[in-house]
Amino acid sequence: MGKLKTIARRSFLIGSVAVAGGAAFGVYTYKKPYANPLLDDLAEGDATLNPFVLINKDGVTIITPRAEMGQGIQSTLAAMVAEELDVAWESVKFEHGPAASAYYNNAMFAAGVPFNEFDKSFLAETLRSGMKKLGKILAIQLTGGSTATIDGIDKMRMAGCSAREALKTAAAERWDVEAASLKTENGAVINPANGEKLDYREIASEAADARPATVPLRDPSQWKYLGKSMPRLDMPAKATGTAEFGIDVRLDDMLYASVRTNPKLGGKMRSYDAAEAKKMPGVVKVVDLGDGVGVIADNTWRAFNAVNAIEVEWGGAPYPATQAGMWEALEKGFSLDPLNTLRDDGDVVKASADAPDGITAEYRAPFLAHSCMEPMNATALVNGDSAEIWTGTQAPGIVEQFAAEALGLDTEQVKVHTTFLGGGFGRRGEYDAAVHAAKLANAVKGKPVKMTWTREEDMTHDFYRPIALGRFNAYFDSSKNLKGFDAKVSSPSPTYDAMGRLGFPVGGPDPQLTEGIHNQPIDIENYRVYGYNAKVGVPVGFWRSVGNSFGGFFHESFLDEIAHHRGVDPVEMRLQLMANHSVAKAVVEKVAEMSNWGSKINAGSGMGFAHTLSFGTYVAQVVKVSQIDGEIKIDKVWCVADPGKVIDPQNFEAQMMSGIIYGLTSAIMGEITFEDGEAEQFNFPDYDAMRMVQCPEMEFATLSNKARLGGAGEPGTPPSIPALANAIFDLTGERYRELPLNKHIDFV
Amino acid sequence: MKLTINGKAHEIEVEADMPLLWVLRDELGYTGTKFGCGVAACGACTVHMNGEPIRSCSTAVGDVEGEITTIEGIGTPDNLAAIQEAWIEEQVAQCGYCQSGQIMSAAALLQTSPNPSDDEIDEAMSGNLCRCGTYPRIRAAIKSAASKMEG
Ligand code: FES
Ligand code: FES
């Protein structure tokens, strides 16, 4: 933690001060390359050419150090390396690799600057490059924020390129020819002069010491793999049940465990009585975790039963006991100073005073659980002065740090093995489950312990998508022209909460409070967006698309209300507001064309539109609904996205689809509520997700008008929610401003 | 207690009320069958008992009669079943966690209905949750598996 804390104190979060401070002390650190972590455990006869390339008798293994939680990212990262390294796709092997500073994510930091995606000003660009440097200095290996492709596109290609050149240099020395005269193909160096060939495996160890000349990356026009849909490398394992998720880890002599912590989140454990539990079959040990209890047994089910049999007296929750109390806390948030004032164009106060006409609306979005298919789990083995952890994590370095802290070890003494993740959505950036597993394993040193949460523990101990309250006002002149737009959102900041858990003192305007609102590509003469960091106290975190998940709903619903009030077509109105944003206009026009927007549809149907720019990707969607016996059926979704270049079209489309289904699920039925300080939803019967029978038909298109690369994992989610609400309004004339929508209307 | 799993006989000693899921995963190491909810609400734990799909999280091992088939018994990476080939061709999986259960439900459907309609697919598959939203590709893979198996 030492290094992180020091840097954090220089006002880590998002702002010019942070970057100025970072740049001043960081130049040297930034230039210095990180050590290759593969050298630490290199087997006899293996060679590593850089942190991303390992060659041994089985061929080339590419290290793809980002969490594979469904995005297909490990295949995409492997393709970036393979593109330059000239290895056949069928022969590529991939591994997540160890947790290491060399695998830092800098795109995540560049995305944190308080500038809009379309802002190309000198200051915005300077800060972006400054944040990338800061990313390298902090060296946090993270998967999130839809950044993995953006972060990898140059870095991974360079790794492939420099490895290829090293192999050519090694072959050139053997043959006593010029490296530049050689070619590479299918995992071998070839001398075109005489057709001689050297397999990479034969020269890998010489290549490891080679000092090749630097050559430029290949031009995209030469790409064989990138820009194409590559068969995912993890697909055969996932179709045969052989992919290893954290929950599947099996080690010799392994024990099984489960835990229960206070359902009043953050509350204390006063006392417990485990007398009954200790007598139950298979129980090995009951462990006091401080904030909860754990049972170690010889089988997961026996551990579940025993941990549930423990009588615990829990302390109270450090937040309002009821749902009504939570909403009150949000109302109070509006009387604080705004934490972010990221948009303040013109003079909205004057515009409101002058306006003869206006509309006002209040929107609400609930807490949401991530509800990954794979319940939280981790396996740990603690020996005297070292520990190993196996888990599906988005932040392996952070897991190492906090497990080490819990065990009284140094971070270097803890080693994390990152497995596949059975869903992440932001939940697996947290370290809570790994720390519990470490503490349990510490109670039975020398034996590995696999700890699995019950679904109920998982659902009731999430770091929820924050609850949010939005107050929106629009002002018009006497001809109903839009003169002013004023938005205020009160919500607990997930960034402050998550950074607090990491031990960072943070400051600065968290953009997440108003993402999807302040940073949209539309221009209004008087346009103000303020975010208020409400004090609620329920642990909140990053949930797929974060602030955009409610901000997009608020913003795009309200624009729909404005269009209705003005009596203009919502898509036409958007295009006018986007007049200065050609990339945005193009996706909107395309989705309108695909969905035949504006054509007469039959009386029992409705169509809704929304657009959100998030994570650097412009996404416009149209949702079509119909009503059968009073129940809403989602018939079809059209989706057009512009992420700049599409690196893997099939993966990109799959991510859009996934994001839409995740978003629609939350729009229809997602809600965590609290009573007596405890979440009231426990398992899928009360926190369900969209089923196949409810899943609409979908049609996709992608455009590439945008220069900088955008993300894929999250941007599909935000517009799906308002597009559905707008479609229901179009069909029924009812405007629903509180999610989930099944509070108001039934769905098929 | 005797169990036949994927044609192989196993002798185990556990409480009769232990769910089959945990016998498979923890006692015998068939980890392809997943734990999602424990209350028969997600389908991640689907296996076949005499060819019929059942939720192994909610089936006591003492109630098992006959042959159990798990995902490992459908096919392996080196010896894929037609349905698994279809899954790979359609690139169905995202995180993949639900997919063992999806394939088991789909395989059982194709046994009884070699050429299922959309409604039959919805009916057979709606007990299987996928948080990653792979439903359209699952539907496509079932159809392509159906034509593969016919041909
Ligand atoms: S684990 Fe059996 S249905 Fe969910
Ligand atoms: S593929 Fe992730 S839950 Fe279905």
Coordinates of N, CA and C in Angstrom, one line a residue, chain A residues 164 167-169 171-172 175 182-185 187-191 196-200 203:
Chain A
R164 N 9.0 -10.6 -32.2 CA 9.3 -11.1 -33.6 C 10.7 -10.6 -34.0
L167 N 13.3 -12.6 -32.3 CA 13.5 -13.9 -32.9 C 14.3 -13.8 -34.3
K168 N 13.9 -12.8 -35.0 CA 14.7 -12.6 -36.3 C 16.1 -12.3 -36.1
T169 N 16.4 -11.5 -35.0 CA 17.8 -11.2 -34.7 C 18.6 -12.5 -34.3
A171 N 17.9 -15.5 -35.2 CA 18.0 -16.4 -36.4 C 19.1 -15.8 -37.3
A172 N 19.2 -14.5 -37.4 CA 20.1 -13.8 -38.3 C 21.6 -14.1 -37.8
W175 N 22.5 -17.7 -38.8 CA 22.7 -17.8 -40.2 C 23.8 -16.9 -40.8
L182 N 15.1 -11.1 -43.3 CA 14.4 -12.4 -42.9 C 12.9 -12.1 -42.8
K183 N 12.1 -13.2 -42.9 CA 10.7 -13.1 -42.8 C 10.2 -14.0 -41.7
T184 N 9.0 -13.8 -41.2 CA 8.4 -14.7 -40.2 C 7.0 -15.1 -40.7
E185 N 6.7 -16.4 -40.3 CA 5.4 -16.9 -40.8 C 5.1 -18.1 -39.9
G187 N 4.9 -19.1 -36.8 CA 5.8 -19.5 -35.7 C 7.2 -19.9 -36.2
A188 N 7.7 -19.4 -37.3 CA 9.0 -19.7 -37.7 C 9.7 -18.5 -38.4
V189 N 11.0 -18.4 -38.3 CA 11.7 -17.4 -39.1 C 12.2 -18.0 -40.4
I190 N 12.1 -17.3 -41.5 CA 12.4 -17.9 -42.8 C 13.4 -17.0 -43.5
N191 N 14.4 -17.6 -44.1 CA 15.3 -16.9 -44.9 C 14.9 -17.0 -46.4
E196 N 15.5 -21.5 -46.0 CA 15.8 -22.1 -44.7 C 14.8 -21.6 -43.6
K197 N 14.6 -22.4 -42.6 CA 13.5 -22.1 -41.7 C 13.9 -22.4 -40.3
L198 N 13.6 -21.6 -39.3 CA 13.9 -21.9 -37.9 C 12.7 -21.7 -37.1
D199 N 12.2 -22.8 -36.4 CA 11.0 -22.7 -35.6 C 11.4 -21.8 -34.4
Y200 N 10.4 -21.0 -34.0 CA 10.6 -20.1 -32.8 C 11.2 -20.8 -31.6
I203 N 15.0 -21.1 -31.3 CA 15.8 -19.9 -31.1 C 15.3 -19.0 -30.0

